[in-house]
C-alpha cells in the first residue's frame, strides 16, 4: 500500500513524526513524503526532521511566503503532479494550514482517498484562514480522524454522521509525539531563569494588526516584571515587530527588537526537544498557538490563550486554560486568575498517546 503524506508547516512535522514512525513498522506500506516548503528556515523545518527522525521528504515543492491564494494555488498544481506520478492508495493531510487544503483538494479531484488527521475542530471564526482550511478539508476527506470527543460532536452537528465519510475518534497524534520525545527533551542553549512563563505569538489575527500586537506585548511586558517570560519568536512575528519599530502604534516600544529586554526574553524558534524541555520547566503557558495549548495540558501547565476563542474548548471547560482575548487588561486579569488556580490535570481528553496506531490500522482496513 502506498501513502502520500502532505506536510509543510511546523505543527505538521510534529504530528506527522508520530504517524511516520508508526508507518515504518509496516513493511507493506510505502510512505512518500511531500514537503510543500511552506516553512523553510532551518529552525522551522529541518530541525524537526533531524530531531524527530522523520524520513527526508521525497519532494520539496519550495512554495512559501505568498498570499493565501497564490500559495494554495501553486501547491495545488504541484501536489497534483506528484499524485498523478505516485498514484497512492491514500493521501494523509494534517491540521488546518494552506498545505492541508491544497493536499486534500488535489487528492479529491483525482479521486484518491484522503485521510484528515486532526479533523473536526472548530473555532467558529470564519475570519481565520485555519477555520476555512479545516472546514473545507473535512468536507472533502474520506476518513476524518478526530483528536477528541468534542471534535466528533462538531462533525455530527454538521451532519457528517449520515455522510459517506468515516468519522473516528483516534485521539491526538500530538500526544503520541509528546510522550515519545519527552524522555529525550533537551535544554536550550540560552540561559534560563529559574522560574519563567513560556509564550508564543504567531497567529495572523494577532500579528497583522499593530494595535492588537501592541496590546498583547504590553500585557506580556507587564507580567514579565513579576515572572520572566521566554518567547521563541515565530518568523512572522519577528518580521512584523521589526517593521513596526517605526509604526505610531508602537510608540514607546521602539526597543522591542528581538533580543533580551529585561525579563521578556525573545529568542529564535527552538527545536521540538527544546520546546518540550521549556514546557516541562515553565510555570504557565501564554500563547495563541493551537498545538501549544494542548501541550500545556499534556505537561500539566495552566494556559492563557491569547485569542478571543479556541478550538480546544475541553481545556476551558476543565479550567486548564483561560481564553483571555487580546486586550491588555483581560490578559492581566486572566494571569491573576490562572496563577492562583489549582487544577487536577489527571483527565484523559485526547486519547492515550496511541492515536497513530489506530490511524494506520484503520487505513490498512479500508
Ligand atoms: C502557518 C499556518 C498556521 C499555523 C502556522 C504554524 C496557514 C494559513 N497558516 O502560519 O495555521 O499556525 O503556520 O506555525 O497555513 N516564514 C519565514 N520562515 C519560515 C516560515 C515562515 O520567514 O520558515 C515567514 C514567511 O515568509 C511569511 C510568514 O513567515 O512571511 C508567514 O508564513 P506562512 O507560512 O504564510 O504562515 P504562518 O504564519 O507560518
Ligand atoms: N514549537 C517548537 N518550537 C518553537 C515554537 C513551537 O517546536 O519555537 C512547537 C510546539 O511545541 C508545538 C508546535 O510547534 O508542538 C506548534 O506549532 P505552531 O504554534 O507554530 O502552530 P499551531 O499549533 O498554532 O498551528
Tab-separated table of C-alpha atoms and ligand atoms in Angstrom:
chain	number	residue	atom	x	y	z
A	1	UNK	CA	0.000	0.000	0.000
A	2	UNK	CA	1.256	3.490	-0.760
A	3	UNK	CA	0.602	6.625	1.315
A	4	UNK	CA	1.470	10.172	0.323
A	5	UNK	CA	1.812	12.454	3.375
A	6	UNK	CA	1.493	16.160	2.703
A	7	UNK	CA	3.165	18.446	5.215
A	8	UNK	CA	4.623	21.937	5.131
A	9	UNK	CA	4.331	23.825	8.417
A	10	UNK	CA	5.960	23.305	11.824
A	11	UNK	CA	2.987	21.739	13.666
A	12	UNK	CA	2.549	19.268	10.813
A	13	UNK	CA	6.095	17.949	11.175
A	14	UNK	CA	5.340	17.261	14.840
A	15	UNK	CA	2.086	15.462	14.041
A	16	UNK	CA	3.478	13.542	11.053
A	17	UNK	CA	6.519	12.383	13.054
A	18	UNK	CA	4.275	10.133	15.156
A	19	UNK	CA	2.418	8.725	12.161
A	20	UNK	CA	5.601	8.174	10.082
A	21	UNK	CA	7.155	6.242	12.950
A	22	UNK	CA	4.082	4.021	13.075
A	23	UNK	CA	4.142	3.520	9.291
A	24	UNK	CA	7.794	2.444	9.480
A	25	UNK	CA	6.676	-0.607	11.495
A	26	UNK	CA	4.851	-1.975	8.447
A	27	UNK	CA	6.910	-3.445	5.624
A	28	UNK	CA	3.883	-3.432	3.332
A	29	UNK	CA	3.325	0.360	3.478
A	30	UNK	CA	5.415	2.770	1.434
A	31	UNK	CA	5.262	6.382	2.609
A	32	UNK	CA	6.081	9.183	0.180
A	33	UNK	CA	6.563	12.492	1.992
A	34	UNK	CA	5.729	15.720	0.202
A	35	UNK	CA	7.002	18.884	1.916
A	36	UNK	CA	5.265	21.849	0.343
A	37	UNK	CA	8.028	24.183	1.528
A	38	UNK	CA	5.599	26.428	3.418
A	39	UNK	CA	8.038	26.614	6.357
A	40	UNK	CA	11.638	26.677	5.263
A	41	UNK	CA	14.000	28.180	7.873
A	42	UNK	CA	16.266	25.539	9.382
A	43	UNK	CA	14.715	26.067	12.821
A	44	UNK	CA	11.164	25.932	11.406
A	45	UNK	CA	11.632	22.807	9.291
A	46	UNK	CA	14.903	20.858	9.020
A	47	UNK	CA	15.455	20.771	12.773
A	48	UNK	CA	12.228	18.767	13.258
A	49	UNK	CA	13.151	16.195	10.616
A	50	UNK	CA	16.517	15.710	12.320
A	51	UNK	CA	15.414	15.722	15.963
A	52	UNK	CA	12.303	13.616	15.396
A	53	UNK	CA	13.888	11.314	12.814
A	54	UNK	CA	11.229	11.965	10.229
A	55	UNK	CA	12.306	10.449	6.890
A	56	UNK	CA	13.706	13.011	4.424
A	57	UNK	CA	10.921	14.375	2.198
A	58	UNK	CA	10.766	12.709	-1.206
A	59	UNK	CA	9.622	16.011	-2.685
A	60	UNK	CA	10.131	19.595	-1.524
A	61	UNK	CA	7.920	21.899	-3.551
A	62	UNK	CA	9.584	25.080	-2.246
A	63	UNK	CA	6.347	27.102	-2.117
A	64	UNK	CA	6.213	29.785	0.601
A	65	UNK	CA	5.919	33.446	1.532
A	66	UNK	CA	2.968	34.107	-0.793
A	67	UNK	CA	-0.589	35.344	-0.379
A	68	UNK	CA	-3.121	32.670	0.559
A	69	UNK	CA	-4.481	32.257	-2.977
A	70	UNK	CA	-1.088	32.139	-4.654
A	71	UNK	CA	0.345	29.761	-2.049
A	72	UNK	CA	-2.605	27.361	-2.070
A	73	UNK	CA	-2.925	27.538	-5.861
A	74	UNK	CA	0.742	26.811	-6.550
A	75	UNK	CA	0.695	23.965	-4.048
A	76	UNK	CA	-2.412	22.512	-5.689
A	77	UNK	CA	-0.714	22.433	-9.105
A	78	UNK	CA	2.486	20.834	-7.814
A	79	UNK	CA	0.818	18.336	-5.485
A	80	UNK	CA	-1.431	17.214	-8.331
A	81	UNK	CA	1.660	16.450	-10.447
A	82	UNK	CA	3.143	14.387	-7.616
A	83	UNK	CA	-0.081	12.474	-7.020
A	84	UNK	CA	-0.519	11.677	-10.713
A	85	UNK	CA	3.019	10.273	-10.731
A	86	UNK	CA	2.887	8.415	-7.409
A	87	UNK	CA	-0.680	7.032	-7.623
A	88	UNK	CA	-1.065	6.481	-3.860
A	89	UNK	CA	-3.813	4.499	-2.157
A	90	UNK	CA	-4.157	7.204	0.493
A	91	UNK	CA	-3.251	10.852	0.919
A	92	UNK	CA	-2.682	11.947	4.521
A	93	UNK	CA	-3.164	15.596	5.474
A	94	UNK	CA	-2.766	17.199	8.876
A	95	UNK	CA	-4.495	20.090	10.625
A	96	UNK	CA	-5.546	23.343	9.052
A	97	UNK	CA	-2.810	25.013	7.028
A	98	UNK	CA	-2.761	26.051	3.389
A	99	UNK	CA	-0.655	22.923	2.709
A	100	UNK	CA	-3.517	20.814	4.139
A	101	UNK	CA	-6.171	22.411	1.952
A	102	UNK	CA	-4.035	22.163	-1.184
A	103	UNK	CA	-3.260	18.499	-0.436
A	104	UNK	CA	-6.832	17.427	0.220
A	105	UNK	CA	-8.193	19.308	-2.785
A	106	UNK	CA	-5.588	17.861	-5.150
A	107	UNK	CA	-6.342	14.342	-3.893
A	108	UNK	CA	-10.123	14.737	-4.054
A	109	UNK	CA	-10.075	15.967	-7.644
A	110	UNK	CA	-8.053	12.888	-8.588
A	111	UNK	CA	-10.465	10.640	-6.634
A	112	UNK	CA	-7.680	9.482	-4.324
A	113	UNK	CA	-8.818	8.553	-0.823
A	114	UNK	CA	-7.904	11.197	1.725
A	115	UNK	CA	-7.439	10.954	5.482
A	116	UNK	CA	-7.659	14.154	7.521
A	117	UNK	CA	-5.720	13.861	10.751
A	118	UNK	CA	-6.877	16.380	13.385
A	119	UNK	CA	-10.362	16.663	11.905
A	120	UNK	CA	-13.500	18.189	13.414
A	121	UNK	CA	-12.009	21.195	15.178
A	122	UNK	CA	-13.993	24.401	15.028
A	123	UNK	CA	-13.308	27.892	16.320
A	124	UNK	CA	-16.480	29.193	14.636
A	125	UNK	CA	-14.495	32.189	13.452
A	126	UNK	CA	-14.548	32.171	9.673
A	127	UNK	CA	-12.131	35.107	9.543
A	128	UNK	CA	-9.342	32.718	10.490
A	129	UNK	CA	-7.644	31.116	7.488
A	130	UNK	CA	-7.264	27.954	9.592
A	131	UNK	CA	-11.055	27.647	10.044
A	132	UNK	CA	-11.654	27.862	6.310
A	133	UNK	CA	-8.923	25.312	5.599
A	134	UNK	CA	-10.133	22.784	8.165
A	135	UNK	CA	-13.832	23.014	7.255
A	136	UNK	CA	-13.134	22.528	3.554
A	137	UNK	CA	-10.701	19.684	4.222
A	138	UNK	CA	-13.170	17.905	6.498
A	139	UNK	CA	-15.831	18.253	3.821
A	140	UNK	CA	-13.818	16.517	1.101
A	141	UNK	CA	-11.908	13.863	3.067
A	142	UNK	CA	-12.881	10.171	3.184
A	143	UNK	CA	-11.815	9.411	6.739
A	144	UNK	CA	-11.792	12.017	9.499
A	145	UNK	CA	-9.533	11.225	12.435
A	146	UNK	CA	-10.707	13.363	15.362
A	147	UNK	CA	-8.461	14.093	18.359
A	148	UNK	CA	-11.332	14.366	20.879
A	149	UNK	CA	-14.998	13.675	21.585
A	150	UNK	CA	-15.825	17.317	21.014
A	151	UNK	CA	-14.333	17.166	17.515
A	152	UNK	CA	-16.583	14.167	16.766
A	153	UNK	CA	-19.610	16.048	18.115
A	154	UNK	CA	-18.777	19.087	15.981
A	155	UNK	CA	-18.869	16.900	12.886
A	156	UNK	CA	-22.102	15.205	13.961
A	157	UNK	CA	-23.721	18.632	14.315
A	158	UNK	CA	-22.734	19.330	10.721
A	159	UNK	CA	-24.382	16.113	9.501
A	160	UNK	CA	-21.244	14.046	8.982
A	161	UNK	CA	-22.812	11.117	10.816
A	162	UNK	CA	-25.087	10.462	7.860
A	163	UNK	CA	-22.484	11.064	5.176
A	164	UNK	CA	-20.312	8.536	3.335
A	165	UNK	CA	-17.179	9.583	5.111
A	166	UNK	CA	-15.980	7.822	8.227
A	167	UNK	CA	-15.542	9.756	11.495
A	168	UNK	CA	-13.193	8.165	14.035
A	169	UNK	CA	-12.024	9.372	17.434
A	170	UNK	CA	-8.385	8.330	17.220
A	171	UNK	CA	-7.058	10.611	19.931
A	172	UNK	CA	-4.428	13.213	19.252
A	173	UNK	CA	-1.200	12.393	17.408
A	174	UNK	CA	0.429	15.342	19.195
A	175	UNK	CA	0.099	13.385	22.432
A	176	UNK	CA	1.883	10.445	20.771
A	177	UNK	CA	4.774	12.774	19.960
A	178	UNK	CA	4.834	14.496	23.358
A	179	UNK	CA	5.045	11.154	25.171
A	180	UNK	CA	7.640	9.686	22.821
A	181	UNK	CA	10.044	12.655	22.808
A	182	UNK	CA	9.579	13.689	26.430
A	183	UNK	CA	12.317	11.340	27.573
A	184	UNK	CA	14.895	12.953	25.274
A	185	UNK	CA	13.949	16.611	25.769
A	186	UNK	CA	16.905	18.951	25.714
A	187	UNK	CA	17.819	22.218	27.471
A	188	UNK	CA	18.042	25.133	25.033
A	189	UNK	CA	21.420	26.830	24.641
A	190	UNK	CA	20.345	30.201	26.087
A	191	UNK	CA	20.313	30.974	29.835
A	192	UNK	CA	17.005	30.233	31.511
A	193	UNK	CA	15.617	31.932	34.613
A	194	UNK	CA	14.717	29.551	37.422
A	195	UNK	CA	11.012	30.350	37.125
A	196	UNK	CA	9.502	31.502	33.842
A	197	UNK	CA	6.384	31.675	31.681
A	198	UNK	CA	6.563	30.167	28.181
A	199	UNK	CA	4.911	32.199	25.438
A	200	UNK	CA	4.459	32.127	21.655
A	201	UNK	CA	2.572	34.507	19.349
A	202	UNK	CA	2.177	33.998	15.629
A	203	UNK	CA	-1.461	33.875	14.556
A	204	UNK	CA	-2.204	36.261	11.695
A	205	UNK	CA	-5.260	37.657	13.510
A	206	UNK	CA	-2.932	38.893	16.285
A	207	UNK	CA	0.226	39.812	14.415
A	208	UNK	CA	-1.268	41.588	11.436
A	209	UNK	CA	-2.965	44.357	13.427
A	210	UNK	CA	-0.415	46.633	15.157
A	211	UNK	CA	-2.922	47.663	17.855
A	212	UNK	CA	-3.626	44.045	18.807
A	213	UNK	CA	0.028	43.100	18.802
A	214	UNK	CA	0.854	46.133	20.893
A	215	UNK	CA	-1.806	45.292	23.439
A	216	UNK	CA	-0.547	41.684	23.751
A	217	UNK	CA	3.043	42.807	24.148
A	218	UNK	CA	2.079	45.477	26.666
A	219	UNK	CA	0.497	42.758	28.831
A	220	UNK	CA	3.454	40.407	28.405
A	221	UNK	CA	5.832	43.209	29.303
A	222	UNK	CA	3.877	43.976	32.482
A	223	UNK	CA	3.652	40.302	33.519
A	224	UNK	CA	7.353	39.736	32.825
A	225	UNK	CA	8.158	42.253	35.590
A	226	UNK	CA	6.797	39.637	38.028
A	227	UNK	CA	7.801	36.413	36.282
A	228	UNK	CA	10.232	36.369	33.343
A	229	UNK	CA	8.760	35.306	30.009
A	230	UNK	CA	10.622	33.184	27.450
A	231	UNK	CA	9.190	33.803	23.987
A	232	UNK	CA	10.558	31.920	20.961
A	233	UNK	CA	9.615	34.265	18.119
A	234	UNK	CA	7.917	32.845	15.020
A	235	UNK	CA	9.414	34.410	11.850
A	236	UNK	CA	6.053	36.022	11.017
A	237	UNK	CA	6.044	37.851	14.364
A	238	UNK	CA	9.727	38.705	14.217
A	239	UNK	CA	9.348	40.317	10.777
A	240	UNK	CA	6.307	42.298	11.887
A	241	UNK	CA	7.927	43.538	15.104
A	242	UNK	CA	10.962	44.676	13.126
A	243	UNK	CA	8.712	46.509	10.632
A	244	UNK	CA	6.666	48.082	13.433
A	245	UNK	CA	9.588	49.867	15.011
A	246	UNK	CA	8.552	52.978	13.143
A	247	UNK	CA	4.785	52.433	13.451
A	248	UNK	CA	2.962	55.047	15.624
A	249	UNK	CA	1.006	52.291	17.398
A	250	UNK	CA	4.296	51.035	18.722
A	251	UNK	CA	5.467	54.365	20.192
A	252	UNK	CA	7.243	53.556	23.394
A	253	UNK	CA	8.025	50.050	22.186
A	254	UNK	CA	10.836	51.017	19.876
A	255	UNK	CA	13.352	48.946	21.722
A	256	UNK	CA	11.444	45.751	21.010
A	257	UNK	CA	13.813	44.298	18.531
A	258	UNK	CA	14.422	40.611	19.108
A	259	UNK	CA	16.811	40.153	21.992
A	260	UNK	CA	16.640	40.189	25.740
A	261	UNK	CA	14.546	43.077	27.003
A	262	UNK	CA	14.728	42.925	30.749
A	263	UNK	CA	12.554	39.964	31.662
A	264	UNK	CA	10.925	39.458	28.275
A	265	UNK	CA	13.335	37.025	26.681
A	266	UNK	CA	12.798	36.932	22.921
A	267	UNK	CA	14.636	34.052	21.280
A	268	UNK	CA	14.722	32.369	17.871
A	269	UNK	CA	12.319	29.432	17.391
A	270	UNK	CA	13.583	26.357	19.176
A	271	UNK	CA	13.513	22.684	18.168
A	272	UNK	CA	10.863	20.305	19.462
A	273	UNK	CA	13.149	18.697	22.042
A	274	UNK	CA	13.983	22.130	23.487
A	275	UNK	CA	10.320	23.112	23.400
A	276	UNK	CA	9.389	20.042	25.446
A	277	UNK	CA	12.101	20.977	27.935
A	278	UNK	CA	10.666	24.506	28.219
A	279	UNK	CA	7.160	23.097	28.630
A	280	UNK	CA	8.285	20.833	31.446
A	281	UNK	CA	10.128	23.650	33.269
A	282	UNK	CA	7.772	26.595	32.823
A	283	UNK	CA	5.107	27.649	35.302
A	284	UNK	CA	2.442	28.903	32.874
A	285	UNK	CA	1.966	28.955	29.095
A	286	UNK	CA	0.647	32.066	27.312
A	287	UNK	CA	0.023	31.526	23.618
A	288	UNK	CA	-2.104	31.919	20.534
A	289	UNK	CA	-0.825	28.599	19.161
A	290	UNK	CA	-3.258	25.735	18.745
A	291	UNK	CA	-0.749	22.980	19.421
A	292	UNK	CA	0.852	24.624	22.415
A	293	UNK	CA	-2.468	24.938	24.281
A	294	UNK	CA	-2.710	21.164	24.286
A	295	UNK	CA	0.921	20.592	25.100
A	296	UNK	CA	0.496	22.839	28.144
A	297	UNK	CA	-2.161	20.387	29.348
A	298	UNK	CA	-0.050	17.332	28.413
A	299	UNK	CA	2.656	18.693	30.727
A	300	UNK	CA	0.156	19.807	33.388
A	301	UNK	CA	0.728	23.544	32.942
A	302	UNK	CA	-2.053	26.151	33.124
A	303	UNK	CA	-2.509	28.071	29.897
A	304	UNK	CA	-3.730	31.508	28.882
A	305	UNK	CA	-4.953	31.657	25.301
A	306	UNK	CA	-4.212	34.982	23.662
A	307	UNK	CA	-7.174	34.902	21.315
A	308	UNK	CA	-10.911	35.500	21.502
A	309	UNK	CA	-11.808	31.833	21.053
A	310	UNK	CA	-10.217	28.414	20.933
A	311	UNK	CA	-10.912	25.141	19.150
A	312	UNK	CA	-9.787	23.243	22.260
A	313	UNK	CA	-12.882	24.031	24.322
A	314	UNK	CA	-12.462	20.962	26.567
A	315	UNK	CA	-9.417	22.665	28.071
A	316	UNK	CA	-11.542	25.667	29.004
A	317	UNK	CA	-14.345	23.518	30.407
A	318	UNK	CA	-11.870	21.768	32.719
A	319	UNK	CA	-10.330	25.056	33.851
A	320	UNK	CA	-6.888	24.229	32.420
A	321	UNK	CA	-6.995	27.129	30.013
A	322	UNK	CA	-8.470	30.636	30.020
A	323	UNK	CA	-9.339	32.447	26.814
A	324	UNK	CA	-8.048	35.884	27.713
A	325	UNK	CA	-8.746	37.779	24.498
A	326	UNK	CA	-6.140	40.210	23.319
A	327	UNK	CA	-6.855	43.297	25.410
A	328	UNK	CA	-4.116	44.172	27.871
A	329	UNK	CA	-6.494	44.338	30.854
A	330	UNK	CA	-8.129	40.995	30.050
A	331	UNK	CA	-4.756	39.278	29.750
A	332	UNK	CA	-3.566	40.720	33.065
A	333	UNK	CA	-6.807	39.650	34.741
A	334	UNK	CA	-6.523	36.119	33.350
A	335	UNK	CA	-2.945	35.886	34.575
A	336	UNK	CA	-4.026	36.798	38.128
A	337	UNK	CA	-6.758	34.128	37.996
A	338	UNK	CA	-4.726	31.315	36.483
A	339	UNK	CA	-1.692	31.680	38.695
A	340	UNK	CA	-3.867	31.005	41.754
A	341	UNK	CA	-5.899	28.210	40.178
A	342	UNK	CA	-5.208	24.645	41.263
A	343	UNK	CA	-6.220	22.120	38.608
A	344	UNK	CA	-6.245	18.368	38.580
A	345	UNK	CA	-4.806	17.530	35.185
A	346	UNK	CA	-5.399	13.788	35.517
A	347	UNK	CA	-8.204	13.635	32.958
A	348	UNK	CA	-7.828	11.957	29.598
A	349	UNK	CA	-9.122	14.332	26.926
A	350	UNK	CA	-7.168	13.427	23.801
A	351	UNK	CA	-6.719	9.648	23.915
A	352	UNK	CA	-3.885	7.655	25.381
A	353	UNK	CA	-0.952	8.500	23.122
A	354	UNK	CA	-1.648	5.707	20.623
A	355	UNK	CA	-3.534	7.692	18.000
A	356	UNK	CA	-1.070	6.772	15.236
A	357	UNK	CA	-1.632	3.054	15.811
A	358	UNK	CA	-5.399	3.491	15.470
A	359	UNK	CA	-4.987	5.624	12.342
A	360	UNK	CA	-2.714	3.233	10.465
A	361	UNK	CA	-4.773	0.154	11.363
A	362	UNK	CA	-7.897	1.892	10.095
A	363	UNK	CA	-6.279	2.940	6.808
A	364	UNK	CA	-4.988	-0.573	6.184
A	365	UNK	CA	-8.502	-1.949	6.622
A	366	UNK	CA	-10.103	0.388	4.079
B	1	LIG	C1	1.055	28.851	9.179
B	1	LIG	C2	-0.403	28.391	9.218
B	1	LIG	C3	-0.938	28.492	10.639
B	1	LIG	C4	-0.055	27.736	11.609
B	1	LIG	C5	1.388	28.186	11.456
B	1	LIG	C6	2.262	27.301	12.299
B	1	LIG	C7	-1.688	28.871	7.171
B	1	LIG	C8	-2.726	29.723	6.572
B	1	LIG	N1	-1.247	29.245	8.381
B	1	LIG	O1	1.074	30.210	9.554
B	1	LIG	O2	-2.229	27.905	10.690
B	1	LIG	O3	-0.491	28.004	12.918
B	1	LIG	O4	1.807	28.066	10.084
B	1	LIG	O5	3.473	27.894	12.616
B	1	LIG	O6	-1.300	27.889	6.581
B	1	LIG	N2	8.335	32.476	7.374
B	1	LIG	C9	9.720	32.508	7.404
B	1	LIG	N3	10.362	31.327	7.623
B	1	LIG	C10	9.725	30.141	7.785
B	1	LIG	C11	8.311	30.153	7.784
B	1	LIG	C12	7.640	31.319	7.568
B	1	LIG	O7	10.349	33.543	7.219
B	1	LIG	O8	10.383	29.114	7.958
B	1	LIG	C13	7.609	33.715	7.086
B	1	LIG	C14	7.010	33.656	5.684
B	1	LIG	O9	7.919	34.132	4.733
B	1	LIG	C15	5.799	34.544	5.807
B	1	LIG	C16	5.419	34.424	7.285
B	1	LIG	O10	6.516	33.842	7.967
B	1	LIG	O11	6.153	35.858	5.555
B	1	LIG	C17	4.176	33.583	7.491
B	1	LIG	O12	4.355	32.249	6.997
B	1	LIG	P1	3.101	31.396	6.473
B	1	LIG	O13	3.542	30.013	6.208
B	1	LIG	O14	2.401	32.124	5.399
B	1	LIG	O15	2.090	31.413	7.679
B	1	LIG	P2	2.315	31.134	9.235
B	1	LIG	O16	2.065	32.386	9.971
B	1	LIG	O17	3.593	30.438	9.445
B	2	LIG	N1	7.143	24.691	18.715
B	2	LIG	C1	8.504	24.392	18.628
B	2	LIG	N2	9.390	25.436	18.720
B	2	LIG	C2	9.007	26.726	18.896
B	2	LIG	C3	7.619	27.002	18.998
B	2	LIG	C4	6.704	25.956	18.888
B	2	LIG	O1	8.887	23.235	18.484
B	2	LIG	O2	9.865	27.606	18.959
B	2	LIG	C5	6.175	23.580	18.598
B	2	LIG	C6	5.179	23.487	19.718
B	2	LIG	O3	5.724	22.791	20.829
B	2	LIG	C7	4.037	22.736	19.047
B	2	LIG	C8	4.076	23.258	17.639
B	2	LIG	O4	5.367	23.824	17.452
B	2	LIG	O5	4.309	21.342	19.021
B	2	LIG	C9	3.023	24.300	17.455
B	2	LIG	O6	3.199	24.940	16.240
B	2	LIG	P1	2.724	26.423	15.986
B	2	LIG	O7	2.479	27.104	17.278
B	2	LIG	O8	3.672	27.018	15.033
B	2	LIG	O9	1.374	26.197	15.156
B	2	LIG	P2	-0.136	25.925	15.590
B	2	LIG	O10	-0.158	24.757	16.501
B	2	LIG	O11	-0.675	27.178	16.185
B	2	LIG	O12	-0.801	25.653	14.288
